[in-house]
Amino acid sequence: MPQEDPVADPSLFDKIVNLSKRRGFVFPSAEIYGGFRSTYDYGPLGVLMLRNVKNAWWRSMVQLRDDIVGLDAAILSPPAVWEASGHLTNFTDPLVDCRSCQERFRLDKLEDQHICPNCGAKDAFTEARQFNLMFKTFAGPVADSAAEVYLRPETAQGMFTNFMNVLTTSRKKPPFGIAQIGKSFRNEITPQNFVFRTREFEQMEMEYFVPPDEAARWYEYWCQERFRWYADLGIPESKLRLRPHDPDELSHYSSGTSDVEFLFPWGWDELEGIANRGDYDLTQHAQHSGEKLEYFDQASGERYVPHVVEPAAGATRTTMAFLMAAYDEEEVEREGAGKGEKRTVLRLHPQLAPYKVAVLPLSKNEKLSPKARDVLHRLQPHFMTEYDETQAIGRRYRRQDEIGTPLAVTVDFESLDDNAVTLRDRDTMDQSRVPIDELVDVVRERVG
Ligand code: ATP
């Protein structure tokens, strides 16, 4: 049977924004001062999940490979870097003002380039101006042009400028990669859709340096690898697609770019771009710096400028996509809940779940608490573990479901005698009895 195309669910957006605030994933920044548009803070759960997303990326890109090494380059960088990369001239978006309501928009992201989405005015936009997205500031006490610096709008350039440093110190040879996770800053004209597009965000980028005649093959390879990464971490393949750019979307130096897209509540949109960048970056930096940025193959005596294949993902944007893909609501009949009661459950991959396991004494009781705390202390060195003894047990299960904790351990009065606990599964709600001495191993088997 042909599969039906999945349909975007617009109601999911508010559910995720609300859950993020209510449970402590993401808060609007500076909220006590009325908030600061488009900036967000990651709360106690968000910081764990964001870190898990970055760790999962690092694990697959660096830890499990012998051809990729890591880097953590500076955020502040001199104009020379951005002159060479082309960002000073080209890193712009077309900005239009509505003459009627004075709102500003990014022309290429408007649904209808003739209608103002704010006031509905027709053909009231000004001519588009190219607006540079880089944040400029000054290093040191004197605010003159000699002190100008930029906050990086992508992490990639640090990997190009360090190409020779990494090549000579890591003893790698093409094909090899440099991977980096870190903050980037773009003065977006219209930040929107919660943490999808913000002015401060985190990226996970990798530059893969290859012999020129192998670039096309590696580009295909990285498109497949990166698609798989999202699917392996729990996003259903029906909500993922790989979209090759049309020729008129490509940067002038790129011979191929594909986006990994996710079906967001507003439709298909980008999670990550994979680009075949040719030798553009290294050649530009070699010309502007006067340094040789090339590889000399001692075996063949050949000297060449490697080509670059770049998978560039957003950590913050991706975290939101994982939340959206994991969100589920279902009716439950068990655990004291009346028939037809709704439970919200985040079916997060265990690797991404903020907490792997929760320890929940059956009730707040002076005999149970010490036993439950003993269980907590056994689990804590191995897993992010939450402890909660407030409220009725059913409500505590619901809370753990809603924050995606894969396993809950209940310590009850029987535990005092048989030294065993009840292990409850988030997805199936099945319960099994496990001896406390075996708990760490059983949990490890279930959540990795
Ligand atoms: P767009 O055209 O939507 O502005 P882009 O294609 O220029 O974005 P890239 O430069 O390819 O984006 O950035 C790589 C990844 O970094 C994106 O796929 C996205 O996940 C993330 N990213 C880029 N800009 C932002 C932003 N303003 N907020 C959050 N994440 C971002």
Tab-separated table of C-alpha atoms and ligand atoms in Angstrom:
chain	number	residue	atom	x	y	z
A	1	MET	CA	0.000	0.000	0.000
A	2	PRO	CA	1.383	3.433	-0.853
A	3	GLN	CA	2.164	5.414	2.289
A	4	GLU	CA	0.215	8.592	2.821
A	5	ASP	CA	2.211	11.771	3.121
A	6	PRO	CA	2.274	12.908	6.741
A	7	VAL	CA	0.476	16.150	7.503
A	8	ALA	CA	1.917	18.943	9.648
A	9	ASP	CA	0.120	19.452	12.949
A	10	PRO	CA	-0.056	23.206	13.698
A	11	SER	CA	-1.427	22.610	17.226
A	12	LEU	CA	1.849	20.941	18.225
A	13	PHE	CA	3.669	24.258	18.257
A	14	ASP	CA	1.833	25.750	21.257
A	15	LYS	CA	1.941	22.427	23.071
A	16	ILE	CA	5.731	22.328	22.855
A	17	VAL	CA	6.176	25.999	23.796
A	18	ASN	CA	3.892	25.515	26.819
A	19	LEU	CA	5.469	22.277	27.932
A	20	SER	CA	8.922	23.817	27.582
A	21	LYS	CA	7.984	26.653	29.911
A	22	ARG	CA	5.877	24.639	32.345
A	23	ARG	CA	8.360	21.840	32.861
A	24	GLY	CA	11.592	23.798	32.606
A	25	PHE	CA	13.018	23.089	29.172
A	26	VAL	CA	13.106	26.605	27.724
A	27	PHE	CA	12.287	29.991	29.268
A	28	PRO	CA	12.016	33.341	27.517
A	29	SER	CA	15.206	35.230	28.356
A	30	ALA	CA	15.104	38.133	30.862
A	31	GLU	CA	11.468	37.334	31.462
A	32	ILE	CA	11.232	39.350	34.687
A	33	TYR	CA	12.058	42.412	32.573
A	34	GLY	CA	9.391	41.602	30.028
A	35	GLY	CA	11.562	39.247	27.974
A	36	PHE	CA	14.090	40.028	25.286
A	37	ARG	CA	12.807	39.238	21.856
A	38	SER	CA	14.127	36.074	20.304
A	39	THR	CA	16.461	35.043	23.106
A	40	TYR	CA	15.803	32.008	25.239
A	41	ASP	CA	17.334	30.355	28.281
A	42	TYR	CA	17.583	26.605	28.680
A	43	GLY	CA	16.177	25.509	32.029
A	44	PRO	CA	17.047	22.499	34.217
A	45	LEU	CA	15.613	19.998	31.703
A	46	GLY	CA	16.531	21.916	28.551
A	47	VAL	CA	20.187	22.167	29.496
A	48	LEU	CA	20.325	18.393	29.974
A	49	MET	CA	18.570	17.625	26.721
A	50	LEU	CA	20.557	20.133	24.671
A	51	ARG	CA	23.741	18.654	26.106
A	52	ASN	CA	22.528	15.153	25.211
A	53	VAL	CA	21.857	16.231	21.618
A	54	LYS	CA	25.349	17.709	21.362
A	55	ASN	CA	26.907	14.648	22.994
A	56	ALA	CA	25.069	12.337	20.584
A	57	TRP	CA	26.413	14.366	17.651
A	58	TRP	CA	29.949	14.429	19.070
A	59	ARG	CA	29.821	10.712	19.752
A	60	SER	CA	28.822	9.864	16.192
A	61	MET	CA	31.090	12.444	14.533
A	62	VAL	CA	34.229	12.280	16.699
A	63	GLN	CA	34.252	9.494	19.272
A	64	LEU	CA	33.208	6.619	17.011
A	65	ARG	CA	35.445	7.649	14.094
A	66	ASP	CA	39.166	7.759	13.541
A	67	ASP	CA	39.023	10.288	10.699
A	68	ILE	CA	37.511	13.281	12.535
A	69	VAL	CA	39.005	15.417	15.300
A	70	GLY	CA	37.450	18.185	17.392
A	71	LEU	CA	38.062	21.910	17.779
A	72	ASP	CA	36.742	24.758	19.907
A	73	ALA	CA	37.617	28.046	18.215
A	74	ALA	CA	37.056	31.617	19.418
A	75	ILE	CA	33.726	33.347	18.941
A	76	LEU	CA	35.260	36.817	18.530
A	77	SER	CA	37.090	37.134	15.256
A	78	PRO	CA	38.790	39.871	13.243
A	79	PRO	CA	37.299	41.361	10.062
A	80	ALA	CA	40.041	39.719	7.976
A	81	VAL	CA	38.445	36.302	8.510
A	82	TRP	CA	35.053	37.519	7.295
A	83	GLU	CA	36.516	39.459	4.438
A	84	ALA	CA	38.199	36.284	3.174
A	85	SER	CA	35.156	34.063	3.735
A	86	GLY	CA	32.940	36.486	1.829
A	87	HIS	CA	30.629	37.130	4.788
A	88	LEU	CA	31.335	40.880	4.923
A	89	THR	CA	29.937	41.286	1.425
A	90	ASN	CA	27.619	38.323	0.966
A	91	PHE	CA	26.191	37.281	4.320
A	92	THR	CA	23.078	39.345	3.819
A	93	ASP	CA	19.343	38.889	3.696
A	94	PRO	CA	16.952	41.068	1.686
A	95	LEU	CA	15.198	43.456	4.085
A	96	VAL	CA	11.922	45.207	3.257
A	97	ASP	CA	9.827	47.653	5.301
A	98	CYS	CA	6.076	47.843	5.109
A	99	ARG	CA	5.252	51.488	4.372
A	100	SER	CA	1.873	51.031	5.978
A	101	CYS	CA	2.694	49.516	9.402
A	102	GLN	CA	6.498	50.033	9.474
A	103	GLU	CA	7.194	46.366	10.279
A	104	ARG	CA	10.349	44.834	8.760
A	105	PHE	CA	10.521	41.519	6.966
A	106	ARG	CA	12.935	39.210	5.241
A	107	LEU	CA	11.682	39.258	1.673
A	108	ASP	CA	12.707	35.713	0.739
A	109	LYS	CA	10.796	34.238	3.692
A	110	LEU	CA	7.486	36.011	2.993
A	111	GLU	CA	4.663	33.745	1.983
A	112	ASP	CA	3.422	36.364	-0.476
A	113	GLN	CA	5.973	39.012	-1.458
A	114	HIS	CA	3.177	41.519	-2.171
A	115	ILE	CA	1.144	41.256	1.034
A	116	CYS	CA	2.282	42.443	4.465
A	117	PRO	CA	1.692	39.566	6.925
A	118	ASN	CA	1.321	42.077	9.762
A	119	CYS	CA	-1.258	44.566	8.452
A	120	GLY	CA	-2.353	42.993	5.168
A	121	ALA	CA	-1.348	46.024	3.062
A	122	LYS	CA	-0.842	45.195	-0.606
A	123	ASP	CA	2.335	46.219	-2.468
A	124	ALA	CA	3.377	48.501	0.373
A	125	PHE	CA	6.907	47.150	0.721
A	126	THR	CA	9.977	49.305	0.129
A	127	GLU	CA	12.699	48.189	-2.287
A	128	ALA	CA	14.697	45.350	-0.736
A	129	ARG	CA	18.003	46.359	0.886
A	130	GLN	CA	20.768	43.855	1.584
A	131	PHE	CA	21.128	43.652	5.363
A	132	ASN	CA	24.324	42.105	6.782
A	133	LEU	CA	23.531	39.595	9.517
A	134	MET	CA	26.805	39.762	11.403
A	135	PHE	CA	26.973	41.326	14.868
A	136	LYS	CA	29.814	43.831	15.080
A	137	THR	CA	31.407	45.026	18.295
A	138	PHE	CA	34.709	46.481	19.515
A	139	ALA	CA	37.588	44.728	21.236
A	140	GLY	CA	39.295	46.851	23.885
A	141	PRO	CA	38.524	50.313	25.249
A	142	VAL	CA	38.635	52.314	22.021
A	143	ALA	CA	35.591	52.043	19.792
A	144	ASP	CA	37.248	52.829	16.467
A	145	SER	CA	37.438	50.904	13.236
A	146	ALA	CA	40.811	49.355	14.152
A	147	ALA	CA	39.120	47.653	17.106
A	148	GLU	CA	36.195	46.193	15.140
A	149	VAL	CA	35.491	42.518	15.698
A	150	TYR	CA	32.620	40.228	14.775
A	151	LEU	CA	30.729	37.560	16.654
A	152	ARG	CA	30.973	34.534	14.396
A	153	PRO	CA	27.775	33.842	12.406
A	154	GLU	CA	28.859	30.199	11.913
A	155	THR	CA	31.486	27.987	13.500
A	156	ALA	CA	32.933	26.834	10.177
A	157	GLN	CA	35.586	29.517	9.610
A	158	GLY	CA	37.529	28.555	12.749
A	159	MET	CA	37.994	25.121	11.213
A	160	PHE	CA	39.313	26.538	7.939
A	161	THR	CA	41.709	28.997	9.595
A	162	ASN	CA	43.060	26.142	11.759
A	163	PHE	CA	43.385	23.730	8.846
A	164	MET	CA	47.203	23.632	8.902
A	165	ASN	CA	47.380	23.575	12.718
A	166	VAL	CA	45.132	20.550	12.849
A	167	LEU	CA	46.742	18.834	9.873
A	168	THR	CA	50.243	19.039	11.345
A	169	THR	CA	49.312	18.218	14.954
A	170	SER	CA	46.755	15.465	14.403
A	171	ARG	CA	48.739	13.491	11.783
A	172	LYS	CA	45.549	13.084	9.732
A	173	LYS	CA	45.447	13.105	5.965
A	174	PRO	CA	42.534	13.603	3.594
A	175	PRO	CA	39.887	12.372	3.817
A	176	PHE	CA	39.651	13.725	7.352
A	177	GLY	CA	37.395	16.108	9.213
A	178	ILE	CA	37.319	18.775	11.910
A	179	ALA	CA	34.198	18.989	14.055
A	180	GLN	CA	33.005	21.797	16.266
A	181	ILE	CA	30.033	22.624	18.466
A	182	GLY	CA	29.435	26.148	19.662
A	183	LYS	CA	27.444	29.355	19.701
A	184	SER	CA	26.881	31.422	16.599
A	185	PHE	CA	25.193	34.793	16.252
A	186	ARG	CA	23.103	36.213	13.435
A	187	ASN	CA	21.221	39.456	13.527
A	188	GLU	CA	18.187	37.785	11.969
A	189	ILE	CA	15.630	40.219	10.568
A	190	THR	CA	12.714	38.119	11.713
A	191	PRO	CA	13.587	35.632	14.421
A	192	GLN	CA	10.636	33.291	14.697
A	193	ASN	CA	9.038	30.020	15.654
A	194	PHE	CA	10.365	29.780	19.201
A	195	VAL	CA	13.975	28.485	19.121
A	196	PHE	CA	13.829	27.608	15.411
A	197	ARG	CA	15.326	30.933	14.343
A	198	THR	CA	17.020	33.014	17.021
A	199	ARG	CA	19.816	35.578	17.008
A	200	GLU	CA	21.981	33.516	19.341
A	201	PHE	CA	22.023	29.767	18.725
A	202	GLU	CA	24.241	26.728	18.803
A	203	GLN	CA	25.623	24.891	15.815
A	204	MET	CA	27.222	21.502	15.250
A	205	GLU	CA	29.380	21.674	12.147
A	206	MET	CA	31.965	19.465	10.538
A	207	GLU	CA	34.354	20.251	7.701
A	208	TYR	CA	35.453	17.143	5.832
A	209	PHE	CA	38.598	17.660	3.722
A	210	VAL	CA	38.905	15.295	0.772
A	211	PRO	CA	40.972	14.780	-2.401
A	212	PRO	CA	39.172	16.801	-5.125
A	213	ASP	CA	38.170	13.778	-7.204
A	214	GLU	CA	36.467	12.167	-4.181
A	215	ALA	CA	34.237	15.131	-3.250
A	216	ALA	CA	31.087	13.955	-5.045
A	217	ARG	CA	31.242	10.548	-3.375
A	218	TRP	CA	31.761	12.003	0.112
A	219	TYR	CA	28.946	14.471	-0.415
A	220	GLU	CA	26.560	11.571	-1.076
A	221	TYR	CA	27.979	9.687	1.887
A	222	TRP	CA	27.446	12.586	4.321
A	223	CYS	CA	23.889	13.229	3.077
A	224	GLN	CA	22.986	9.631	3.932
A	225	GLU	CA	24.906	9.570	7.226
A	226	ARG	CA	23.307	12.736	8.512
A	227	PHE	CA	19.786	11.685	7.540
A	228	ARG	CA	20.354	8.421	9.394
A	229	TRP	CA	21.542	10.200	12.552
A	230	TYR	CA	18.150	11.862	13.060
A	231	ALA	CA	16.262	8.664	12.303
A	232	ASP	CA	18.442	6.595	14.656
A	233	LEU	CA	17.678	9.055	17.439
A	234	GLY	CA	13.964	8.548	17.070
A	235	ILE	CA	12.553	10.943	14.468
A	236	PRO	CA	10.196	8.845	12.292
A	237	GLU	CA	11.470	8.670	8.722
A	238	SER	CA	8.042	9.828	7.526
A	239	LYS	CA	8.803	13.198	9.154
A	240	LEU	CA	12.291	13.513	7.675
A	241	ARG	CA	13.368	14.186	4.139
A	242	LEU	CA	16.522	15.046	2.251
A	243	ARG	CA	15.883	17.933	-0.131
A	244	PRO	CA	18.502	18.790	-2.764
A	245	HIS	CA	18.715	22.547	-3.417
A	246	ASP	CA	17.572	23.892	-6.746
A	247	PRO	CA	20.430	25.338	-8.817
A	248	ASP	CA	19.228	28.912	-8.099
A	249	GLU	CA	19.438	28.291	-4.331
A	250	LEU	CA	23.095	27.234	-4.420
A	251	SER	CA	25.922	29.475	-3.253
A	252	HIS	CA	28.186	30.349	-6.178
A	253	TYR	CA	30.972	28.048	-4.907
A	254	SER	CA	28.766	25.079	-4.051
A	255	SER	CA	28.366	22.227	-6.504
A	256	GLY	CA	25.665	20.605	-4.404
A	257	THR	CA	23.707	21.247	-1.215
A	258	SER	CA	20.976	19.191	0.387
A	259	ASP	CA	18.973	19.979	3.475
A	260	VAL	CA	17.791	17.453	5.991
A	261	GLU	CA	14.256	18.681	6.641
A	262	PHE	CA	11.784	17.903	9.385
A	263	LEU	CA	8.025	18.220	9.254
A	264	PHE	CA	7.591	21.079	11.745
A	265	PRO	CA	4.108	22.229	12.845
A	266	TRP	CA	4.280	24.877	10.080
A	267	GLY	CA	5.492	22.445	7.395
A	268	TRP	CA	8.806	21.139	6.068
A	269	ASP	CA	11.808	23.163	7.184
A	270	GLU	CA	15.568	22.822	7.539
A	271	LEU	CA	17.395	21.015	10.319
A	272	GLU	CA	20.760	20.795	8.648
A	273	GLY	CA	22.502	21.641	5.380
A	274	ILE	CA	25.077	19.391	3.741
A	275	ALA	CA	27.182	21.247	1.179
A	276	ASN	CA	29.840	20.300	-1.323
A	277	ARG	CA	31.917	23.489	-1.031
A	278	GLY	CA	34.789	22.686	-3.396
A	279	ASP	CA	38.111	24.372	-2.549
A	280	TYR	CA	36.486	27.777	-2.052
A	281	ASP	CA	37.172	28.210	1.675
A	282	LEU	CA	40.799	27.097	1.810
A	283	THR	CA	41.631	28.989	-1.388
A	284	GLN	CA	40.061	32.209	-0.091
A	285	HIS	CA	41.910	32.022	3.229
A	286	ALA	CA	45.190	31.143	1.473
A	287	GLN	CA	44.856	34.168	-0.798
A	288	HIS	CA	43.931	36.588	1.964
A	289	SER	CA	46.411	35.358	4.574
A	290	GLY	CA	49.319	34.597	2.259
A	291	GLU	CA	49.683	31.175	3.941
A	292	LYS	CA	49.718	27.926	1.998
A	293	LEU	CA	46.625	25.895	2.911
A	294	GLU	CA	47.136	22.647	1.071
A	295	TYR	CA	48.020	19.025	1.541
A	296	PHE	CA	51.270	17.449	0.403
A	297	ASP	CA	51.015	13.720	-0.151
A	298	GLN	CA	54.499	12.381	0.530
A	299	ALA	CA	53.781	9.000	-1.004
A	300	SER	CA	52.720	10.350	-4.413
A	301	GLY	CA	54.574	13.676	-4.292
A	302	GLU	CA	51.248	15.324	-5.091
A	303	ARG	CA	50.261	18.709	-3.668
A	304	TYR	CA	46.624	19.841	-3.682
A	305	VAL	CA	44.007	22.018	-2.022
A	306	PRO	CA	41.467	19.618	-0.473
A	307	HIS	CA	37.799	20.031	-1.279
A	308	VAL	CA	35.347	20.391	1.579
A	309	VAL	CA	32.080	18.626	2.337
A	310	GLU	CA	30.252	20.318	5.209
A	311	PRO	CA	27.343	18.968	7.252
A	312	ALA	CA	26.105	22.007	9.258
A	313	ALA	CA	23.406	21.404	11.863
A	314	GLY	CA	21.781	23.512	14.552
A	315	ALA	CA	21.873	22.091	18.088
A	316	THR	CA	19.115	24.296	19.482
A	317	ARG	CA	16.859	23.925	16.460
A	318	THR	CA	17.391	20.181	16.419
A	319	THR	CA	16.592	19.889	20.123
A	320	MET	CA	13.211	21.447	19.430
A	321	ALA	CA	12.621	19.030	16.541
A	322	PHE	CA	13.412	16.058	18.790
A	323	LEU	CA	10.901	17.392	21.332
A	324	MET	CA	8.252	17.791	18.663
A	325	ALA	CA	8.846	14.343	17.191
A	326	ALA	CA	8.660	12.744	20.650
A	327	TYR	CA	5.457	14.449	21.807
A	328	ASP	CA	2.487	12.123	22.155
A	329	GLU	CA	-0.885	12.119	23.874
A	330	GLU	CA	-2.855	8.983	24.641
A	331	GLU	CA	-5.697	7.717	26.770
A	332	VAL	CA	-4.774	5.563	29.737
A	333	GLU	CA	-6.792	3.304	31.971
A	334	ARG	CA	-4.215	2.139	34.448
A	335	GLU	CA	-2.347	3.503	37.460
A	336	GLY	CA	-5.380	4.831	39.258
A	337	ALA	CA	-6.350	7.071	36.381
A	338	GLY	CA	-9.982	6.963	35.391
A	339	LYS	CA	-10.810	5.561	31.932
A	340	GLY	CA	-10.291	8.127	29.259
A	341	GLU	CA	-7.747	10.159	31.180
A	342	LYS	CA	-5.194	11.693	28.877
A	343	ARG	CA	-1.507	11.229	29.416
A	344	THR	CA	1.129	13.292	27.688
A	345	VAL	CA	4.296	11.405	27.014
A	346	LEU	CA	7.573	12.456	25.445
A	347	ARG	CA	8.806	9.325	23.707
A	348	LEU	CA	12.372	10.596	23.601
A	349	HIS	CA	15.218	8.309	22.642
A	350	PRO	CA	16.894	7.336	25.958
A	351	GLN	CA	20.136	8.961	24.784
A	352	LEU	CA	18.335	12.308	24.544
A	353	ALA	CA	16.055	12.115	27.581
A	354	PRO	CA	17.049	14.679	30.251
A	355	TYR	CA	16.756	12.105	33.022
A	356	LYS	CA	17.243	8.407	32.326
A	357	VAL	CA	15.555	7.217	35.487
A	358	ALA	CA	13.464	8.619	38.341
A	359	VAL	CA	13.409	7.298	41.893
A	360	LEU	CA	9.942	7.607	43.397
A	361	PRO	CA	9.230	6.339	46.915
A	362	LEU	CA	5.624	5.135	47.039
A	363	SER	CA	4.847	7.826	49.566
A	364	LYS	CA	6.722	10.339	51.654
A	365	ASN	CA	7.520	8.162	54.643
A	366	GLU	CA	10.371	8.073	57.140
A	367	LYS	CA	11.008	4.373	56.483
A	368	LEU	CA	10.835	4.601	52.678
A	369	SER	CA	12.888	7.752	52.190
A	370	PRO	CA	16.260	6.344	53.384
A	371	LYS	CA	15.787	3.232	51.250
A	372	ALA	CA	14.832	5.343	48.223
A	373	ARG	CA	17.811	7.643	48.781
A	374	ASP	CA	20.079	4.603	48.918
A	375	VAL	CA	18.700	3.558	45.506
A	376	LEU	CA	19.226	7.114	44.212
A	377	HIS	CA	22.863	7.122	45.324
A	378	ARG	CA	23.477	3.794	43.589
A	379	LEU	CA	22.075	5.119	40.296
A	380	GLN	CA	23.487	8.652	40.325
A	381	PRO	CA	27.107	7.826	39.391
A	382	HIS	CA	25.862	6.088	36.234
A	383	PHE	CA	22.778	7.986	35.047
A	384	MET	CA	21.116	11.389	35.355
A	385	THR	CA	18.599	10.420	38.014
A	386	GLU	CA	15.710	12.408	39.419
A	387	TYR	CA	14.310	11.999	42.912
A	388	ASP	CA	10.713	12.958	43.673
A	389	GLU	CA	8.644	12.157	46.738
A	390	THR	CA	5.964	14.840	46.560
A	391	GLN	CA	2.337	14.184	45.478
A	392	ALA	CA	0.549	10.912	44.723
A	393	ILE	CA	2.499	8.290	42.784
A	394	GLY	CA	0.164	8.432	39.761
A	395	ARG	CA	0.807	12.143	39.324
A	396	ARG	CA	4.531	11.626	39.657
A	397	TYR	CA	4.430	8.988	36.899
A	398	ARG	CA	2.570	11.478	34.678
A	399	ARG	CA	5.210	14.113	35.331
A	400	GLN	CA	8.029	11.730	34.393
A	401	ASP	CA	6.116	10.710	31.248
A	402	GLU	CA	5.747	14.344	30.292
A	403	ILE	CA	9.465	15.054	30.617
A	404	GLY	CA	10.427	11.858	28.802
A	405	THR	CA	12.098	9.873	31.604
A	406	PRO	CA	12.334	6.324	30.169
A	407	LEU	CA	12.275	4.483	33.510
A	408	ALA	CA	10.822	5.054	36.967
A	409	VAL	CA	11.863	3.106	40.059
A	410	THR	CA	9.294	2.802	42.833
A	411	VAL	CA	10.414	1.989	46.338
A	412	ASP	CA	7.538	0.554	48.387
A	413	PHE	CA	7.085	-1.127	51.762
A	414	GLU	CA	7.872	-4.524	50.282
A	415	SER	CA	11.256	-3.136	49.246
A	416	LEU	CA	12.182	-2.957	52.933
A	417	ASP	CA	11.807	-6.728	53.158
A	418	ASP	CA	12.746	-8.090	49.739
A	419	ASN	CA	15.349	-5.449	48.776
A	420	ALA	CA	13.710	-5.125	45.367
A	421	VAL	CA	11.972	-2.262	43.561
A	422	THR	CA	9.365	-1.829	40.836
A	423	LEU	CA	10.693	-0.671	37.491
A	424	ARG	CA	8.142	1.089	35.283
A	425	ASP	CA	8.542	1.639	31.566
A	426	ARG	CA	7.538	5.066	30.208
A	427	ASP	CA	6.216	3.858	26.861
A	428	THR	CA	4.397	0.655	27.784
A	429	MET	CA	3.736	1.513	31.474
A	430	ASP	CA	4.667	-2.127	32.172
A	431	GLN	CA	6.066	-2.802	35.600
A	432	SER	CA	8.552	-5.450	36.721
A	433	ARG	CA	10.234	-6.278	40.005
A	434	VAL	CA	14.027	-5.900	40.088
A	435	PRO	CA	16.440	-6.673	42.969
A	436	ILE	CA	18.192	-3.463	44.053
A	437	ASP	CA	21.591	-5.142	43.640
A	438	GLU	CA	20.845	-5.723	39.943
A	439	LEU	CA	19.238	-2.344	39.288
A	440	VAL	CA	22.223	-0.513	37.787
A	441	ASP	CA	22.800	-3.304	35.255
A	442	VAL	CA	19.110	-3.583	34.346
A	443	VAL	CA	18.771	0.174	33.869
A	444	ARG	CA	21.957	0.272	31.791
A	445	GLU	CA	20.612	-2.477	29.557
A	446	ARG	CA	17.394	-0.508	28.989
A	447	VAL	CA	18.720	3.048	28.528
A	448	GLY	CA	22.285	2.451	27.337
B	1	ATP	P1	18.410	30.232	6.648
B	1	ATP	O1	18.538	30.269	5.160
B	1	ATP	O2	17.170	29.517	7.146
B	1	ATP	O3	18.605	31.540	7.323
B	1	ATP	P2	20.875	28.844	6.510
B	1	ATP	O4	20.520	27.861	5.448
B	1	ATP	O5	21.684	30.039	6.177
B	1	ATP	O6	19.557	29.303	7.263
B	1	ATP	P3	23.083	27.512	7.627
B	1	ATP	O7	24.012	28.641	7.479
B	1	ATP	O8	23.167	26.390	6.664
B	1	ATP	O9	21.593	28.068	7.690
B	1	ATP	O10	23.195	26.972	9.123
B	1	ATP	C1	23.317	25.620	9.435
B	1	ATP	C2	22.309	25.237	10.496
B	1	ATP	O11	22.413	26.108	11.621
B	1	ATP	C3	20.857	25.371	10.050
B	1	ATP	O12	20.443	24.215	9.356
B	1	ATP	C4	20.141	25.504	11.369
B	1	ATP	O13	19.928	24.246	11.978
B	1	ATP	C5	21.129	26.286	12.207
B	1	ATP	N1	20.756	27.715	12.196
B	1	ATP	C6	21.070	28.638	11.260
B	1	ATP	N2	20.558	29.841	11.589
B	1	ATP	C7	19.898	29.676	12.763
B	1	ATP	C8	19.164	30.547	13.625
B	1	ATP	N3	19.031	31.855	13.350
B	1	ATP	N4	18.610	30.031	14.752
B	1	ATP	C9	18.763	28.711	15.060
B	1	ATP	N5	19.451	27.844	14.286
B	1	ATP	C10	20.020	28.303	13.154
